PDB file of C-alpha atoms in Angstrom:
ATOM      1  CA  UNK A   1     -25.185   9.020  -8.186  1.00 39.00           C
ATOM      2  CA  UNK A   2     -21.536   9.285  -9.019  1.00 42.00           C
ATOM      3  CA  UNK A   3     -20.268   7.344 -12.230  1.00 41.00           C
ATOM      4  CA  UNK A   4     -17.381   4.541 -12.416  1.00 41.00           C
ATOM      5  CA  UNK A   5     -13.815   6.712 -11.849  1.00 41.00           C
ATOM      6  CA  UNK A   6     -12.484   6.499 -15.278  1.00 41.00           C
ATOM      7  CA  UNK A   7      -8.798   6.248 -15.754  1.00 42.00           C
ATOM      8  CA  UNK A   8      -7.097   9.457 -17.095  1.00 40.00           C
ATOM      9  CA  UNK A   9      -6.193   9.224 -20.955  1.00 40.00           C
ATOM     10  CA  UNK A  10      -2.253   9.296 -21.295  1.00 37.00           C
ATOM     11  CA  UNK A  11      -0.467  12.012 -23.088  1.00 38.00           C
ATOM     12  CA  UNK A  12       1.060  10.095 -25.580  1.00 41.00           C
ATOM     13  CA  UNK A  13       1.397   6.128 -26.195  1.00 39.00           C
ATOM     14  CA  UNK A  14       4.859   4.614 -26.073  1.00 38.00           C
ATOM     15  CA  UNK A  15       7.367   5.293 -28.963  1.00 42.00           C
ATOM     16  CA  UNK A  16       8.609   1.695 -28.104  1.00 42.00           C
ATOM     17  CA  UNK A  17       5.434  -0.865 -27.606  1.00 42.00           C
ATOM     18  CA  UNK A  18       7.851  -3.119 -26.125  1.00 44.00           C
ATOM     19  CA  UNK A  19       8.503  -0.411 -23.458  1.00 43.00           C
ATOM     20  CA  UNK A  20       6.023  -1.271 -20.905  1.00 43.00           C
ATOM     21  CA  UNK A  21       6.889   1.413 -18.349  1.00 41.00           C
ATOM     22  CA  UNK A  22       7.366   3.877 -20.300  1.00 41.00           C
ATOM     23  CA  UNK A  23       3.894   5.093 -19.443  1.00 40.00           C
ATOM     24  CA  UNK A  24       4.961   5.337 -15.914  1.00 39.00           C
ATOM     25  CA  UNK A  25       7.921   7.602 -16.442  1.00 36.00           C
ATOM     26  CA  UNK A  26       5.978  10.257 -18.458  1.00 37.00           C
ATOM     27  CA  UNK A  27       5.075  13.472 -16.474  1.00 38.00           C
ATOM     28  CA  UNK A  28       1.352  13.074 -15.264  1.00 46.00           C
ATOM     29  CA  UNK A  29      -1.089  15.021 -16.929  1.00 57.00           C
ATOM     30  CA  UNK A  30      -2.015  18.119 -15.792  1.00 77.00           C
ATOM     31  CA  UNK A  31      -5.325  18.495 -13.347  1.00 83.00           C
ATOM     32  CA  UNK A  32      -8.048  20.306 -15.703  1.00 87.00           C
ATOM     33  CA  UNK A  33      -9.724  23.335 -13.599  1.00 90.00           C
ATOM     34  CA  UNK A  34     -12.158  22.968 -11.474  1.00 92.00           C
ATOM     35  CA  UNK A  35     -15.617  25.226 -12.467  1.00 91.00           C
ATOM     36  CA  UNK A  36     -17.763  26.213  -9.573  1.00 93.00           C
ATOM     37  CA  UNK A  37     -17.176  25.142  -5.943  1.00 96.00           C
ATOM     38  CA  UNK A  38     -16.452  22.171  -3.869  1.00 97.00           C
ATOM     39  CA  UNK A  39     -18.442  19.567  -1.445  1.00 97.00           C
ATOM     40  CA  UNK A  40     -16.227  17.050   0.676  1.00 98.00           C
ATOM     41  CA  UNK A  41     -17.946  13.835   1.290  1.00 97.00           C
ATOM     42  CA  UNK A  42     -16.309  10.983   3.479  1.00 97.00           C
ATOM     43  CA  UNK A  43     -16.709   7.820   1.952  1.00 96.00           C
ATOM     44  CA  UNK A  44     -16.929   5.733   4.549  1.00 93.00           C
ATOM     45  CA  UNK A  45     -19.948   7.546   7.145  1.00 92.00           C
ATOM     46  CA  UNK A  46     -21.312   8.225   3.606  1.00 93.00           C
ATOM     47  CA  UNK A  47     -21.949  11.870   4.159  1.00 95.00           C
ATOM     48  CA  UNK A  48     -20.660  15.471   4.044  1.00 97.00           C
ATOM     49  CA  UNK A  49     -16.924  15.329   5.795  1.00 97.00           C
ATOM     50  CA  UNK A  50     -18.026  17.923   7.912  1.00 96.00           C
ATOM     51  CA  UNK A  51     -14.062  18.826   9.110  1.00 96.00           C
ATOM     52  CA  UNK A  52     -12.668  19.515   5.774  1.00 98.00           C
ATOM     53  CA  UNK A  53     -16.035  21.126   4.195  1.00 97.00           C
ATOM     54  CA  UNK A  54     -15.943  23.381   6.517  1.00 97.00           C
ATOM     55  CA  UNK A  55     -12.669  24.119   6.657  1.00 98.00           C
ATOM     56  CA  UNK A  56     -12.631  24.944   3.289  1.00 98.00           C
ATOM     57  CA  UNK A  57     -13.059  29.070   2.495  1.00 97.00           C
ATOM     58  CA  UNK A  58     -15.928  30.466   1.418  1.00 96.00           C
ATOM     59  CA  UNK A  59     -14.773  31.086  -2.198  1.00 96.00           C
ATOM     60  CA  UNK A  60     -14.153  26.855  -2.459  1.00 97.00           C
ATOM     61  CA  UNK A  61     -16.768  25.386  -0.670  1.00 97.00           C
ATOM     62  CA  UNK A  62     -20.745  25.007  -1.921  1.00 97.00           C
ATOM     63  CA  UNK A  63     -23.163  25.511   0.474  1.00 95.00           C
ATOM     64  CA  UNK A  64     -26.562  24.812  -2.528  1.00 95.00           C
ATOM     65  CA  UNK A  65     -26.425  22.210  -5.164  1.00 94.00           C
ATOM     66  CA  UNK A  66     -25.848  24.662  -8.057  1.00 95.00           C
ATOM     67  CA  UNK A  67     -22.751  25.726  -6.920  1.00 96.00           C
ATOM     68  CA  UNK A  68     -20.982  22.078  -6.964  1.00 96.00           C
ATOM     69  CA  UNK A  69     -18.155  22.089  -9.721  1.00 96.00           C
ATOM     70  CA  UNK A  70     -16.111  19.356  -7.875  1.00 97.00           C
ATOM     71  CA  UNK A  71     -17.216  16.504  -5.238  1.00 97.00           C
ATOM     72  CA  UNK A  72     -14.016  15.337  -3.271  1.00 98.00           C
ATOM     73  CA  UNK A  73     -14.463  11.918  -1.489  1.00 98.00           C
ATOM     74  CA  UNK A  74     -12.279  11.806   1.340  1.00 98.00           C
ATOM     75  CA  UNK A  75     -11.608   8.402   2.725  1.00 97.00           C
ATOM     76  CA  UNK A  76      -9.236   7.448   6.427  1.00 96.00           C
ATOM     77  CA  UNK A  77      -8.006   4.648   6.963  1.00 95.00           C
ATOM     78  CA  UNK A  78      -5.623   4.226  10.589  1.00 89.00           C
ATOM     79  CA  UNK A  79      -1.798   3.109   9.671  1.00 87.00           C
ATOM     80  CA  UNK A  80       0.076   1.765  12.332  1.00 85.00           C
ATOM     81  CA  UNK A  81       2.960   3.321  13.590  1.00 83.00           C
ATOM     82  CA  UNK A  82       5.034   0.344  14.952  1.00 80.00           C
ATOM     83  CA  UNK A  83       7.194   0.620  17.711  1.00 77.00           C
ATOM     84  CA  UNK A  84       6.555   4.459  18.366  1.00 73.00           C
ATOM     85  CA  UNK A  85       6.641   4.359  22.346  1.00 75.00           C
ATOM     86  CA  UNK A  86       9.110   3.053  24.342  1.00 73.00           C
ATOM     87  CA  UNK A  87       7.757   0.417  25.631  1.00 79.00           C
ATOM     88  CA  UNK A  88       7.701  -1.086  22.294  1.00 79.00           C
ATOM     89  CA  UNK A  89       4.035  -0.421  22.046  1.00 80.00           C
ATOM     90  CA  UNK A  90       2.186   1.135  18.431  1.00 82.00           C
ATOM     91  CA  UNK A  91       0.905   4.452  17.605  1.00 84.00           C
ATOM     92  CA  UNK A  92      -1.215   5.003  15.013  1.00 86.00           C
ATOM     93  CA  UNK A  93      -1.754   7.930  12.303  1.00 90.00           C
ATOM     94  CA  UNK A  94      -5.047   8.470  10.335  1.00 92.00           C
ATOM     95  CA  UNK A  95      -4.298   8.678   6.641  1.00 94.00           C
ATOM     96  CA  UNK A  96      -6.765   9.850   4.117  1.00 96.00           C
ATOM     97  CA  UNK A  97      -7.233   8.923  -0.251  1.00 97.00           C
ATOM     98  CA  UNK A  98      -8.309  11.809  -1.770  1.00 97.00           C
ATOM     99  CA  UNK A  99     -10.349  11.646  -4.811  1.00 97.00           C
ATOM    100  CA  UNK A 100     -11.879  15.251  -6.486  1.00 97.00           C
ATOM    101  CA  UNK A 101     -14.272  14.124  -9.656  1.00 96.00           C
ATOM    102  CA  UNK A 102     -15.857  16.685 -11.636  1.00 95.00           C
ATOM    103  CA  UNK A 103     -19.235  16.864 -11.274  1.00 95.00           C
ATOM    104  CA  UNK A 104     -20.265  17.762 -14.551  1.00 93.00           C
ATOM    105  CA  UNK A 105     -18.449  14.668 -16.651  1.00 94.00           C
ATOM    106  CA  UNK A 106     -18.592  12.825 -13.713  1.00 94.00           C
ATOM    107  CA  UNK A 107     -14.891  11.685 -14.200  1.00 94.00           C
ATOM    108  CA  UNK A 108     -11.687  11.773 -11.699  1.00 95.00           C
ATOM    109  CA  UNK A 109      -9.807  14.398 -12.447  1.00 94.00           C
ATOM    110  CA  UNK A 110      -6.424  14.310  -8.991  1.00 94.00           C
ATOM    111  CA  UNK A 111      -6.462  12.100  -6.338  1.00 95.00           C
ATOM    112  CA  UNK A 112      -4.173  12.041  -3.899  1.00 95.00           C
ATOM    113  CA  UNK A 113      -2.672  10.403  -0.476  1.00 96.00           C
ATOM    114  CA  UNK A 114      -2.331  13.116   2.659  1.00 96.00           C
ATOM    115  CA  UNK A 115      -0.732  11.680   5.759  1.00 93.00           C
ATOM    116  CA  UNK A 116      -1.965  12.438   9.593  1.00 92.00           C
ATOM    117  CA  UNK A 117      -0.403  14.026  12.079  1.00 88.00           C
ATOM    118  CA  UNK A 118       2.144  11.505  13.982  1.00 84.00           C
ATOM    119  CA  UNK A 119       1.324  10.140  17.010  1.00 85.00           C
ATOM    120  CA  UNK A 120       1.081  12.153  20.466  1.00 81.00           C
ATOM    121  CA  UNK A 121       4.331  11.856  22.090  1.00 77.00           C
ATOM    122  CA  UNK A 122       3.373  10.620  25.154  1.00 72.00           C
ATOM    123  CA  UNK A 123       0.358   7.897  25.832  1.00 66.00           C
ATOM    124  CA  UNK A 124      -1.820   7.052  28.702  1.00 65.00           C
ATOM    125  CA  UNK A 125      -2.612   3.325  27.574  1.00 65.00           C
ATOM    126  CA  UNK A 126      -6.021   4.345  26.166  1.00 63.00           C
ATOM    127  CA  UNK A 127      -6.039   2.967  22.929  1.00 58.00           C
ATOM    128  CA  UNK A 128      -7.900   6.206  21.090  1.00 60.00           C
ATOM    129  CA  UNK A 129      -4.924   8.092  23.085  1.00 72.00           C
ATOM    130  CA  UNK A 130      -2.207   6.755  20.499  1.00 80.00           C
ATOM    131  CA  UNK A 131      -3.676   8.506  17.481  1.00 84.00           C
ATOM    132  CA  UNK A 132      -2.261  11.264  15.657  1.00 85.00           C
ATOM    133  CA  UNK A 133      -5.041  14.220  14.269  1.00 88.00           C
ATOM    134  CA  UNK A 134      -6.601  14.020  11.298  1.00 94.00           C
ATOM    135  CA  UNK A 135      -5.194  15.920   8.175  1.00 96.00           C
ATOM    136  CA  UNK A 136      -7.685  18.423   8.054  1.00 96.00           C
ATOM    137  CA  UNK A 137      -5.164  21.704   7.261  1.00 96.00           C
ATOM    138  CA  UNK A 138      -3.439  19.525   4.695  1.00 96.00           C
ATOM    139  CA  UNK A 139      -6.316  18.602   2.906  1.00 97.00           C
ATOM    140  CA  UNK A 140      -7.688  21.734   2.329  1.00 97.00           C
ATOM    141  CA  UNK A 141      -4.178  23.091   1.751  1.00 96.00           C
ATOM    142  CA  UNK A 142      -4.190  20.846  -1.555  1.00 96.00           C
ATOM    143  CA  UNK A 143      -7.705  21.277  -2.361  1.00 97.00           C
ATOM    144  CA  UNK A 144      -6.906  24.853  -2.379  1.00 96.00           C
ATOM    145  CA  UNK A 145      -3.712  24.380  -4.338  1.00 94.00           C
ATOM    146  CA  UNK A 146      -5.686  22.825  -7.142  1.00 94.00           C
ATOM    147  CA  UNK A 147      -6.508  24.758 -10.553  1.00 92.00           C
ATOM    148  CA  UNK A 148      -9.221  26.463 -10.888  1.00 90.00           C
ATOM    149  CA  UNK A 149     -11.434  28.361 -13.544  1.00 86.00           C
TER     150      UNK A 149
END
């Protein structure tokens, strides 16, 4: 359904072609505005992320078709903490890539890498016990920080 991500077109080329990273050290272009509304979809289960959708207010997320300006994959991937306990043992955090294409051109317009919550404190040797929370609130804090028209 969704296009290739196409790369963003740089600002400007090099002054010096010999200056290979000079691309790198040019400010990013700016995010275009999003027109119309929102729907999160997580990558991975291949559906509607149903945390961050509907965390999202009203005024960002689409609840028909018509309404969907952006589509923002989410996708979490578990990053080991090591040596977070004190008995030497991992925790675990559960990062997330962020990726919000525009629906209409079907292009990536921000992406973006939001960390989890650390690690509970404490840890009662159940393996699913060492995770930190998802980053719900800080995903919909930038999705709500983005442009819009």
């Amino acid at each position: 359904y969704l296009a290739a991500p196409q790369p963003m077109a740089a600002a400007e080329p090099p002054k010096d072609p010999e200056d290979v990273n000079a691309a790198e050290r040019r400010v990013p272009n700016a995010i275009p505005p999003i027109k119309g509304k929102m729907i999160v979809v997580d990558q991975d289960a291949k559906g509607v992320d149903l945390d961050v959708h509907f965390a999202l207010p009203d005024d960002l997320r689409a609840s028909a078709p018509e309404e969907v300006g952006a589509v923002v994959l989410t996708s979490y991937k578990t990053t080991e903490v090591p040596d977070y306990y004190n008995d030497g043992a991992s925790g675990y955090r559960q990062d997330c890539d962020v990726t919000v294409i525009d629906h209409a051109s079907r292009t990536v317009i921000a992406k973006e890498k939001i960390w989890g919550g650390n690690p509970p404190e404490t840890s009662h040797d159940i393996p699913w016990d060492r995770v930190g929370s998802k980053p719900t609130s800080s995903i919909v804090d930038y999705l709500k920080g983005l442009p819009r028209q």
